[in-house]
Coordinates of C-alpha atoms in Angstrom, one line a residue:
X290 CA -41.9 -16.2 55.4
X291 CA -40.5 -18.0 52.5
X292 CA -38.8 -20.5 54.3
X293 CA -41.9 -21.2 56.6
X294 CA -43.8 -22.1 53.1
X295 CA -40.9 -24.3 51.9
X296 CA -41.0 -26.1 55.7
X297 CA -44.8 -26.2 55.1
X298 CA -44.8 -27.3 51.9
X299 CA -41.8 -30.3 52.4
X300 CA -44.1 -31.3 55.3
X301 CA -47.6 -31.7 52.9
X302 CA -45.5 -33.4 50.4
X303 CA -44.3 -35.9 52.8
X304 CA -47.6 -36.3 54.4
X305 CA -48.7 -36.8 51.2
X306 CA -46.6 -39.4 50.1
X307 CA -47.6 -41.4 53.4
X308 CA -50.8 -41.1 52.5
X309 CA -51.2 -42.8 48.9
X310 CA -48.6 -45.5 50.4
X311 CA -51.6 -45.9 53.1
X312 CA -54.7 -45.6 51.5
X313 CA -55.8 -49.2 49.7
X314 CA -56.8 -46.7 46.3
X315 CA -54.2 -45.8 44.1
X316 CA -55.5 -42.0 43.6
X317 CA -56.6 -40.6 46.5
X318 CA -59.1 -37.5 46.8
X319 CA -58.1 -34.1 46.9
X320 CA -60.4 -33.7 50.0
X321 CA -58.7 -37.1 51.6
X322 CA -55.4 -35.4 51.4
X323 CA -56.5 -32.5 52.9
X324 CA -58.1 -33.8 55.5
X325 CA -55.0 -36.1 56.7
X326 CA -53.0 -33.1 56.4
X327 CA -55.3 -31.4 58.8
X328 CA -54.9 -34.0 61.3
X329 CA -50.8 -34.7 61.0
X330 CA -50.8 -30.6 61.7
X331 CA -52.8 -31.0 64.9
X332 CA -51.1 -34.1 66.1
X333 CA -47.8 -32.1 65.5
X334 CA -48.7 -29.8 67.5
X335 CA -50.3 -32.1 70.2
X336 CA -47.3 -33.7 70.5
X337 CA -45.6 -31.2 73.3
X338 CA -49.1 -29.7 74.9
X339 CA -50.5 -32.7 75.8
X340 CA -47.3 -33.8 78.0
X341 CA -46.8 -30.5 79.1
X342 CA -50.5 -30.1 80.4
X343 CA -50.8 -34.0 81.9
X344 CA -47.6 -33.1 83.8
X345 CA -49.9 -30.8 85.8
X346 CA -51.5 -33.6 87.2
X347 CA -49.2 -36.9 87.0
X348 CA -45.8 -37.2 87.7
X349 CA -43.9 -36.5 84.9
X350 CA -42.4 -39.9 84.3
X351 CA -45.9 -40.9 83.3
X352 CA -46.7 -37.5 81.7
X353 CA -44.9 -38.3 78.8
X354 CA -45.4 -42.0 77.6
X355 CA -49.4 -41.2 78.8
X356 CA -49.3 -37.9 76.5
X357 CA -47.5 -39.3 73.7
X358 CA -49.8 -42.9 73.3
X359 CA -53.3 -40.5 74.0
X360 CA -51.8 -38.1 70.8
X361 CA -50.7 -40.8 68.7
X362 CA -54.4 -42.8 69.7
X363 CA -56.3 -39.7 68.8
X364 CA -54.3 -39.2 65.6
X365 CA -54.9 -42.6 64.7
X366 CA -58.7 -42.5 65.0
X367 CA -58.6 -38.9 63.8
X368 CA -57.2 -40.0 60.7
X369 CA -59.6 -43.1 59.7
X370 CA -63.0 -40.4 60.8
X371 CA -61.8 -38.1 58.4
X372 CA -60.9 -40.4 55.7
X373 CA -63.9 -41.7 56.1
X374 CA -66.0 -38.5 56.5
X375 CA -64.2 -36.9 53.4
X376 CA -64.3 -40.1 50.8
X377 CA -68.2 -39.8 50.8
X378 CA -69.5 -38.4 47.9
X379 CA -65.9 -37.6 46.6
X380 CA -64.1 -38.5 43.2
X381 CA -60.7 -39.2 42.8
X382 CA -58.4 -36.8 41.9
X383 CA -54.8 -37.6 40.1
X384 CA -51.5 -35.8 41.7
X385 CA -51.2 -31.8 41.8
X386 CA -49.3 -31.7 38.6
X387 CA -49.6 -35.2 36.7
X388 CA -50.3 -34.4 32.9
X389 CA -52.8 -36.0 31.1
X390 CA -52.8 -39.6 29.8
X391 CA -52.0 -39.0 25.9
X392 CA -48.6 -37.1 26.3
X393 CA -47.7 -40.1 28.7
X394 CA -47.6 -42.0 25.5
X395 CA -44.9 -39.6 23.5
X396 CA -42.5 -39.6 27.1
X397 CA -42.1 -43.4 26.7
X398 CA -40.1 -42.6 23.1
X399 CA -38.1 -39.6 24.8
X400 CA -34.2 -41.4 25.4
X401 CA -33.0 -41.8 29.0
X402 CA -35.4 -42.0 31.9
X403 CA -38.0 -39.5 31.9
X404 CA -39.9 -38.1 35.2
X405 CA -43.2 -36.0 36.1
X406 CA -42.9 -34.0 38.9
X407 CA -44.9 -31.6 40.9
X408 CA -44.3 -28.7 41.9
X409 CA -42.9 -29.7 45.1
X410 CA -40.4 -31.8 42.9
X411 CA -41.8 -35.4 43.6
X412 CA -42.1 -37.8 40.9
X413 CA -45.8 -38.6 39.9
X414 CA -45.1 -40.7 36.9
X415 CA -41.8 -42.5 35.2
X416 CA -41.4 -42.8 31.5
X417 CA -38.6 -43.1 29.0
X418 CA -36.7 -45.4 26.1
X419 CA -34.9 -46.7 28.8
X420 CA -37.0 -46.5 31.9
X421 CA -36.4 -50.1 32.3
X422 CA -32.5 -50.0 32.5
X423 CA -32.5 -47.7 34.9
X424 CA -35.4 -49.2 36.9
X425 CA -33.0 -52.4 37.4
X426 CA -30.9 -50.8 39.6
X427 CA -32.8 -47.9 41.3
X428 CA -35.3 -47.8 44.2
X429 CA -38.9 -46.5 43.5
X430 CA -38.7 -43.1 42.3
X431 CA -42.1 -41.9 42.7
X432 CA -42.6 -39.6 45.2
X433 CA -39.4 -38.5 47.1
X434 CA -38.0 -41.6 45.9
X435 CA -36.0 -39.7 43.2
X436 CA -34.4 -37.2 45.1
X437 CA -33.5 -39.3 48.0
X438 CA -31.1 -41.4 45.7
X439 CA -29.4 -38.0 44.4
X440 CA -25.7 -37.5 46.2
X441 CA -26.2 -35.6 49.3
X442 CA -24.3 -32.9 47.5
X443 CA -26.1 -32.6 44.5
X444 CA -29.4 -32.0 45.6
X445 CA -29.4 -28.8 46.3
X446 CA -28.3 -28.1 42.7
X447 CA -31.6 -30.2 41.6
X448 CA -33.8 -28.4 44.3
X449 CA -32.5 -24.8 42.7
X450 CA -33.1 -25.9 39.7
X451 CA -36.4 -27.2 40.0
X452 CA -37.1 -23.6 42.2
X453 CA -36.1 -22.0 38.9
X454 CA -39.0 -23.7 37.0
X455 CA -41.0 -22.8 39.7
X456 CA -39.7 -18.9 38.9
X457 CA -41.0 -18.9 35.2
X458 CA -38.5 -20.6 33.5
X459 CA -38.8 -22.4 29.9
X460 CA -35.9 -24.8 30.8
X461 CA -32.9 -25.8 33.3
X462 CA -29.9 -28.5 32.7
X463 CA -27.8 -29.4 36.1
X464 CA -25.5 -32.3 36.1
X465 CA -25.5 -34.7 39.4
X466 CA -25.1 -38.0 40.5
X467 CA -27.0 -40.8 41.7
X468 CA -26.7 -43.2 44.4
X469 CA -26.5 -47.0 43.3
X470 CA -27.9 -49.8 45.4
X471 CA -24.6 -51.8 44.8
X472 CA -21.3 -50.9 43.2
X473 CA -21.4 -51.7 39.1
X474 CA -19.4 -53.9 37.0
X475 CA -16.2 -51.2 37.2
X476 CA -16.3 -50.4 40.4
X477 CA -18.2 -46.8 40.4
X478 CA -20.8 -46.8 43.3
X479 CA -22.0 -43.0 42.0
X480 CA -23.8 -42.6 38.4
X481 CA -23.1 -39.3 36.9
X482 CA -26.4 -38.1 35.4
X483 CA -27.6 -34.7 33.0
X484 CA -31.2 -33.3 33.9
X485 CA -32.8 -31.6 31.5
X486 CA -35.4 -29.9 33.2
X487 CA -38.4 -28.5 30.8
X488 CA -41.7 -26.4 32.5
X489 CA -45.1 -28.1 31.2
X490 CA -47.4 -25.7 31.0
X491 CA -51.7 -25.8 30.8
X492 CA -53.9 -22.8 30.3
X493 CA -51.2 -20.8 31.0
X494 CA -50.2 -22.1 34.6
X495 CA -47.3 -24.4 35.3
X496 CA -48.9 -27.7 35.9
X497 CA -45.6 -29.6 36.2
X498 CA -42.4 -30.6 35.5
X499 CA -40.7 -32.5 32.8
X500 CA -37.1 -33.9 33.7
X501 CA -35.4 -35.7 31.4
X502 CA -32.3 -37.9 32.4
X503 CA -29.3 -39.4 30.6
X504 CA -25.9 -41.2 32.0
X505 CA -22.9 -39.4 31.2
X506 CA -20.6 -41.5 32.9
X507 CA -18.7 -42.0 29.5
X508 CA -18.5 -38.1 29.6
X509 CA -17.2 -37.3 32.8
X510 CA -14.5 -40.1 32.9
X511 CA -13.5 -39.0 29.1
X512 CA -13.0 -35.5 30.6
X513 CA -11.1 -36.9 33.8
X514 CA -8.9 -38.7 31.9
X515 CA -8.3 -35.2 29.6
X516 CA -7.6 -33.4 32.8
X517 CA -5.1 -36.2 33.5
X518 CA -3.4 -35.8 30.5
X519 CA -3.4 -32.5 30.3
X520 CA -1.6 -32.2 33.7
X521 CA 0.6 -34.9 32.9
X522 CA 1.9 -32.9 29.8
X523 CA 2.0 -29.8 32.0
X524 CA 4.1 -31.5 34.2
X525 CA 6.3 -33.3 31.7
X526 CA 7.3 -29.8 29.9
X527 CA 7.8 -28.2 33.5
X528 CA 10.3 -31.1 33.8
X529 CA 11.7 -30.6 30.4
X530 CA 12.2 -27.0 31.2
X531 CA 14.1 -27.5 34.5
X532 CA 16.2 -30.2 33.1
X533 CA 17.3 -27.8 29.9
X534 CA 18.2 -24.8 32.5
X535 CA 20.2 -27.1 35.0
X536 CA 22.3 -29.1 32.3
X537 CA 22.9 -25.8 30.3
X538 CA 24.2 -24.5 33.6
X539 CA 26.2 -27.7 34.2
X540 CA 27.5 -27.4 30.8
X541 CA 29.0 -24.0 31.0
X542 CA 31.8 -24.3 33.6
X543 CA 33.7 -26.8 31.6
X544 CA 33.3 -24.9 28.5
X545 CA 34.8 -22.1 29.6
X546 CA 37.7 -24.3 30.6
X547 CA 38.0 -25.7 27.4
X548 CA 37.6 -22.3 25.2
X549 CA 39.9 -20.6 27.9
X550 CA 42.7 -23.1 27.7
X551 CA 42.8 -23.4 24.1
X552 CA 42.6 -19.7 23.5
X553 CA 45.9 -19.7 25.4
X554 CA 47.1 -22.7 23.2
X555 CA 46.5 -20.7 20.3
X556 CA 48.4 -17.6 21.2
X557 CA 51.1 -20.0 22.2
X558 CA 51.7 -18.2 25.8
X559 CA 53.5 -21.4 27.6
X560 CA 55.7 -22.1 24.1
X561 CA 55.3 -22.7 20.5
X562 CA 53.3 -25.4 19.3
X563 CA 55.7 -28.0 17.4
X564 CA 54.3 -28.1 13.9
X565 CA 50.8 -26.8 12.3
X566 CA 48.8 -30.0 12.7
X567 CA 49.5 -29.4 16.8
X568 CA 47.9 -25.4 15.6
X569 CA 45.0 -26.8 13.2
X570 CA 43.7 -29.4 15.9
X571 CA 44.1 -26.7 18.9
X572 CA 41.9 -24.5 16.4
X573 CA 39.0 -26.8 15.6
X574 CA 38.3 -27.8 19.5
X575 CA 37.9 -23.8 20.2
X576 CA 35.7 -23.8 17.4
X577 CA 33.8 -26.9 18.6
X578 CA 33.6 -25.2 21.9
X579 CA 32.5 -21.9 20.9
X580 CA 30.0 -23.7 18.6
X581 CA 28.5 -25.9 21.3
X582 CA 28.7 -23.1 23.9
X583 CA 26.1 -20.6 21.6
X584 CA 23.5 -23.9 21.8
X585 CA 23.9 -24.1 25.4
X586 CA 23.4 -20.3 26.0
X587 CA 20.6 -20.5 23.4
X588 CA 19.4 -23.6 25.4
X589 CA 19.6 -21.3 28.2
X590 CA 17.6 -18.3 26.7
X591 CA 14.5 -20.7 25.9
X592 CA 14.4 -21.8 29.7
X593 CA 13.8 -18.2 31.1
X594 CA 11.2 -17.8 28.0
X595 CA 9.4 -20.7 29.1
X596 CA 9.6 -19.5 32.9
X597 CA 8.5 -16.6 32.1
X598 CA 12.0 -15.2 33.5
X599 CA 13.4 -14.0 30.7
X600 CA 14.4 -10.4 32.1
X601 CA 13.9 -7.4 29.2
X602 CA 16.0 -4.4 29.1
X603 CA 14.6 -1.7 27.4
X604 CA 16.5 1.3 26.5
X605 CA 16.4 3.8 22.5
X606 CA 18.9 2.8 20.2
X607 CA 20.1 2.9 16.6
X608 CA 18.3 0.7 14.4
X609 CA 20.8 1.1 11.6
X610 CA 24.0 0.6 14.0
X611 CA 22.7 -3.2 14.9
X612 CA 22.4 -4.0 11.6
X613 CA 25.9 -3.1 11.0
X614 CA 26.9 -5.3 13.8
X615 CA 25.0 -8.1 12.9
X616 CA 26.5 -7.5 9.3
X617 CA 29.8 -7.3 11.0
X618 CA 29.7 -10.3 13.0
X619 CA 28.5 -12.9 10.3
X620 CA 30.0 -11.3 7.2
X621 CA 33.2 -13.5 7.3
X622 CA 31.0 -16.6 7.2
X623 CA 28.5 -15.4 4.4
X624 CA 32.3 -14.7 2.6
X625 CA 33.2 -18.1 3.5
X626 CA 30.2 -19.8 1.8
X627 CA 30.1 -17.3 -1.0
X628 CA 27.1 -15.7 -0.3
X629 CA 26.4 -12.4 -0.6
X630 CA 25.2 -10.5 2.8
X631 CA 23.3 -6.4 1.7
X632 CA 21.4 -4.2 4.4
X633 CA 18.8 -1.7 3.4
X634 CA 17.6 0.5 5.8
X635 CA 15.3 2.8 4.9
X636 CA 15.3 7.0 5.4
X637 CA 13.3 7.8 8.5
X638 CA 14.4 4.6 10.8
X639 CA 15.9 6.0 13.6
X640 CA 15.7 4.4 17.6
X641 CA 14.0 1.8 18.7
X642 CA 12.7 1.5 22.2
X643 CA 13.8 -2.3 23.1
X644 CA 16.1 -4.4 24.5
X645 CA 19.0 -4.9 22.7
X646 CA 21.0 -7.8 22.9
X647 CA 17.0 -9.0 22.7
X648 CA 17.2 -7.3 19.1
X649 CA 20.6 -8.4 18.2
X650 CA 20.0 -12.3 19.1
X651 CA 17.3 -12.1 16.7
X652 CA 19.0 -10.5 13.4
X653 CA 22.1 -13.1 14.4
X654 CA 19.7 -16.4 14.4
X655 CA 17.8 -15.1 11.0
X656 CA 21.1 -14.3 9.1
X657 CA 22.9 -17.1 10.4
X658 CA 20.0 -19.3 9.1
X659 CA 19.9 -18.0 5.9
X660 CA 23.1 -17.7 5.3
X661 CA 23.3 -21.9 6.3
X662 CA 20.8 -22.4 3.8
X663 CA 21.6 -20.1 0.8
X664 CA 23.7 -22.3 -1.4
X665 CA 27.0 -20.3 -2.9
X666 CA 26.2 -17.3 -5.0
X667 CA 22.6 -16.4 -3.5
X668 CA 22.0 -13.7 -1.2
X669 CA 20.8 -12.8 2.1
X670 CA 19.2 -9.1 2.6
X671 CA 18.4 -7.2 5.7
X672 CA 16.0 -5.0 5.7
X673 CA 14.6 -1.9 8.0
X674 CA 11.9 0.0 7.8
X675 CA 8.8 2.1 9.4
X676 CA 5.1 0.6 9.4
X677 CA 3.0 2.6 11.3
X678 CA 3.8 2.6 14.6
X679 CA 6.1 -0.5 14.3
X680 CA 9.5 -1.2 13.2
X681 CA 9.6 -4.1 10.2
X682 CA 12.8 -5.9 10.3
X683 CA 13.0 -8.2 7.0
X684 CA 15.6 -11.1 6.4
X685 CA 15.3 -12.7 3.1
X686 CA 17.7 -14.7 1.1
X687 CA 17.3 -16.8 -2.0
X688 CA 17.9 -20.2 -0.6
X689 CA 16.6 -23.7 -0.4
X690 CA 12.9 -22.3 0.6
X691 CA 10.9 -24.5 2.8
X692 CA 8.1 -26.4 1.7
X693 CA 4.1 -25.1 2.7
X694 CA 3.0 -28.0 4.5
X695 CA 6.1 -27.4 7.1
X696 CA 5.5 -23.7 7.4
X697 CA 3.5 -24.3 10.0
X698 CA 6.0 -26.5 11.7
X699 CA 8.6 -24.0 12.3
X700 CA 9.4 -22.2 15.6
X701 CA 8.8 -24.9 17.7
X702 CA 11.3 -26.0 20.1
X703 CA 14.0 -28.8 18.5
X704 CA 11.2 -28.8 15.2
X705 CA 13.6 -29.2 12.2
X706 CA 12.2 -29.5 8.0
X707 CA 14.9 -32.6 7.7
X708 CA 14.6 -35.2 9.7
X709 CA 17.8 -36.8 11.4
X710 CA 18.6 -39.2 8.4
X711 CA 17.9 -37.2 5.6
X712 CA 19.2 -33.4 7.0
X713 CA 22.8 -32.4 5.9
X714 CA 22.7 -29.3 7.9
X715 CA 23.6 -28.8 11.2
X716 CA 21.5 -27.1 14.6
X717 CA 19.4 -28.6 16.9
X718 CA 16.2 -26.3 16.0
X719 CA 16.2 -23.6 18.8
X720 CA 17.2 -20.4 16.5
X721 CA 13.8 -19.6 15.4
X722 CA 12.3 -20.9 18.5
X723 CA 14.1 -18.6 20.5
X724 CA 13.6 -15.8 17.5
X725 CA 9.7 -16.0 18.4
X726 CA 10.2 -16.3 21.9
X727 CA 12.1 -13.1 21.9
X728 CA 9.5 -11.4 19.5
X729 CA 6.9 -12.0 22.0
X730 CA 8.0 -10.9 24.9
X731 CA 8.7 -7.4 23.1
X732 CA 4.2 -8.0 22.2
X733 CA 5.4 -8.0 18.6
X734 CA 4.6 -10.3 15.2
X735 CA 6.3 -13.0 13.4
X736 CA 5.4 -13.7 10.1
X737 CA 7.5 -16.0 7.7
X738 CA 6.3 -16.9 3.8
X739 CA 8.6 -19.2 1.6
X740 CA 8.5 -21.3 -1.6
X741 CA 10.8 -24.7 -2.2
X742 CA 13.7 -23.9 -4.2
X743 CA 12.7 -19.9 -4.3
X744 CA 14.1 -18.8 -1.0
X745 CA 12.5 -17.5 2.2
X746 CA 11.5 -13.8 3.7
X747 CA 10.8 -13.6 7.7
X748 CA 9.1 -10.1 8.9
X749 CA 9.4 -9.4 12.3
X750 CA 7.8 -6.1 13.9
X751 CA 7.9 -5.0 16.7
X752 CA 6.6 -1.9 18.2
X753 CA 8.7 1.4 18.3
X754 CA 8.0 2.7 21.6
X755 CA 8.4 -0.5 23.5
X756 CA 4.4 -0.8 24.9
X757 CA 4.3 -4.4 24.2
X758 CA 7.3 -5.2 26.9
X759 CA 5.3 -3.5 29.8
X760 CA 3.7 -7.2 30.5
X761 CA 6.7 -9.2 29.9
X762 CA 8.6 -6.7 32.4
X763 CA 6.2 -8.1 35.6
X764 CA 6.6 -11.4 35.1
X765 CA 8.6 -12.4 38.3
X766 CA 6.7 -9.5 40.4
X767 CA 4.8 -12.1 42.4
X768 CA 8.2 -14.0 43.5
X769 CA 10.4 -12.4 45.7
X770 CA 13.0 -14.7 45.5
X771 CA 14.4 -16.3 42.3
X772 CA 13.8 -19.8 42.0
X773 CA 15.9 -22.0 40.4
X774 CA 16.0 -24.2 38.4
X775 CA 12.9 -21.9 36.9
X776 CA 9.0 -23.0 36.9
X777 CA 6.7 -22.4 34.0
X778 CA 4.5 -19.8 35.6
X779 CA 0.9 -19.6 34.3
X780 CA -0.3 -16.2 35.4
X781 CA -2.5 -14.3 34.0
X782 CA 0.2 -11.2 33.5
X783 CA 2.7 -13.8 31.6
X784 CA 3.7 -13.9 28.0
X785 CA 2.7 -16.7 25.5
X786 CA 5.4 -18.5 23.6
X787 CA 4.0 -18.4 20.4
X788 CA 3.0 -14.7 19.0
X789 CA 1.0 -14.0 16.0
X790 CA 2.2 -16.3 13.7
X791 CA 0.9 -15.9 9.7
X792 CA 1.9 -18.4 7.0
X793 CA 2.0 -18.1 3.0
X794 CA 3.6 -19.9 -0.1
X795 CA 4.3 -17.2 -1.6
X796 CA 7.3 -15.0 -1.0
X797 CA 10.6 -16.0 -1.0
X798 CA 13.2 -15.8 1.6
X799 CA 15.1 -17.6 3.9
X800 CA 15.9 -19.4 7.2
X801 CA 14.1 -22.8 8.5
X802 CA 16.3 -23.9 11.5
X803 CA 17.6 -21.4 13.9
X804 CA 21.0 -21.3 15.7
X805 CA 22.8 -18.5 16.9
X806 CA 26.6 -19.4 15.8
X807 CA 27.6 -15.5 16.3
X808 CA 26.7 -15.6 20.1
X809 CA 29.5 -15.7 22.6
X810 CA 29.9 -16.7 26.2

């Protein structure tokens, strides 16, 4: 039944709009509208029974052109006797839902181009600031005027929304486009338009509609050209990605060559090098090697982040026991500088569910940083303990410090406090990148607070049982097969980049740039 009144009431709607286009008064009668509805109903359904019953008498071939001209002759004379029969004694009546002449008055200040509609959704009257600019270029909008020039594809929206009204609702705001008479100055043959749609209401009863329309073509090409960008960065950091994880790859093979052969060089397995210089020179290019092959694999490590292929492997272990290593491993360099390198790890820290090489990577890039900027005769603490259900780990030194208004800065890929002129220490700016990467794939915190000149403290916690690596651990479950070189994968299951991250002035502590010189091949 509900789509028999829509068909019924799209027909009186159009029959009415035929009908003040025909009639010589601008306002026809309510009873004159009725009346030529009556007779477009009957010749609309004349229109196949007079044929049909003619054929029973004439051939058919002159059925049909006979039936049609008697309809359309009885229609026609139908139509002017009940005009004429219903305009006696009648007073014109305004449009089902046109609202009364003073409020016409406050439309024409309203911005954009403002239209009264029925219920049926034709326009009965056009108002706005800028009726006139949009006037230029449209057709007639009264009547179905207004809807015809909608996209084909948007006026369903419009009709639904006008149904809403209809429905009891206050208000409605759909977004659609209309069809120029000629392409504009740029080219765009479609004007993108917001309807704000607004129930007017009289003695309680919807009388009709108020739609208020403003171009937003600025809008929707502003948010094109966002969209653009946005996949253009996207794109570019996918790039970036792929290109890190296939030189780093390309990089290795002749790095092992060159820290294999000079390790034999050293040891002097093919003869004895002729004199110390021969020794010291052999020496530095392994050290060069071994230095450029821990940016490489840290290089490396940030891909899979990125990709969301970094694989965890979590398994309990002694907190206390990878501190010692990490003391182990960098304790000849803090010596070297003259820096002094203390663990304290507090009663009651035990295992730690995690992965950890993941763990170790991270102590190495925080005390390697702080030891590289801890100036001789500072020093650079470790320190362990419980929180709750987490595990704090705490490097601190006494060092440079790092200024408030970089804080903020730090942890992003190749982001270094100096800049390439003024710096005077060495790394390329992936340590703590890779730090935070590494932290949030485990679904723990990074926090780092520092003061110029005072030093630097970096917290790190991450949680004891290993709950927050459950996510990180499905991150290739949709691929079967590896890819490589690896995509940045946006799924909803994937781990962000950049955990957590809280920023103070006022502690002191320790590390800005990050680079893991401890890490082997």
């Amino acid at each position: 039944m509900t789509i028999v009144r829509n068909i019924a009431g799209r027909f009186a709607s159009r029959v009415d709009d035929a009908a003040r286009l025909w009639l010589p008064r601008p306002a026809p009668t309510e009873r004159e509208l009725s009346a030529i509805r009556t007779v477009a109903a009957s010749a609309l359904i004349a229109f196949p029974i007079a044929p049909l019953a003619l054929a029973a008498v004439l051939p058919l071939s002159l059925a049909l052109p006979v039936g049609a001209g008697l309809v359309g002759a009885l229609t026609l004379v139908g139509g002017l006797a009940a005009v004429g029969l219903a305009g006696r004694n009648a007073s014109p009546v305004t449009p089902l839902a046109a609202p009364v002449a003073p409020a016409a008055l406050a439309y024409d200040l309203f911005a954009g181009l403002v239209t009264l509609h029925d219920l049926r959704g034709s326009v009965t009257s056009v108002h706005g600031r800028d009726a006139s600019s949009f006037l230029a270029w449209m057709r007639d909008p009264t009547g179905r005027g207004f809807i015809e020039q909608i996209h084909v594809s948007d006026r369903i929206a419009f009709l639904r929304a006008i149904d809403t009204i209809r429905l009891g609702a206050d208000s409605e705001t759909v977004e659609l486009r209309l069809e120029r008479g000629s392409m504009t100055e740029g080219g765009a043959q479609l004007l993108h338009m917001r309807c704000e749609l607004a129930a007017i209401v009289e003695d309680g009863m919807l009388s009709g509609i108020l739609v208020q329309s403003r171009d937003i073509s600025a809008e929707v090409a502003l948010k094109a050209d966002a969209a653009s960008k946005a996949e253009a960065a996207e794109s570019a950091n996918d790039a970036k990605t792929r290109f890190l994880a296939a030189v780093s790859h390309e990089l290795r093979t002749p790095l092992n060559a060159i820290l294999g052969f000079s390790d034999i060089l050293s040891g002097e397995y093919f003869g004895r090098l002729e004199n110390d210089r021969q020794r010291e020179y052999v020496a530095l290019i392994n050290q060069s090697g071994a230095h450029l092959l821990s940016v490489v694999n840290t290089m490396l490590d940030m891909s899979k982040i990125e990709a969301g292929r970094y694989e965890l492997i979590a398994e309990p272990f002694v907190v206390a026991d990878a501190v010692s290593a990490c003391e182990a491993m960098l304790g000849l360099q803090a010596d070297a500088k003259g820096v002094k390198l203390a663990s304290r790890v507090m009663r009651g820290v035990g295992e730690v569910h995690a992965d950890r090489r993941a763990v170790q990577q991270i102590l190495i890039n925080l005390v390697g940083n702080a030891i590289k900027f801890t100036d001789a005769g500072g020093i650079v603490t470790i320190d362990a303990e419980i929180v709750g259900a987490d595990l704090r780990l705490t490097v601190s030194d006494t060092g440079i410090g790092i200024p408030a208004d970089k804080l903020a800065c730090l942890g992003q890929a190749f982001m270094q406090v100096e800049n390439e002129y003024t710096r005077k220490y060495e790394g390329t700016g992936l340590g703590l990148a890779l730090v935070k990467g590494l932290v949030a794939l485990h679904g723990g915190r990074f926090d780092i607070s520092s003061r110029p000149r005072e030093g630097t403290a970096i917290r790190i916690s991450l949680p004891l049982d290993g709950s927050g690596i459950s996510s990180a651990d499905h991150l290739a479950d949709a691929d079967s097969i590896a890819e490589f070189p690896p995509r940045l994968k946006t799924q909803a299951g994937s781990t962000s980049l950049n955990p957590g991250v809280h920023t103070s002035g006022v502690e002191k502590g320790g590390a800005a740039d990050g680079e893991a010189y401890a890490k082997t091949a």
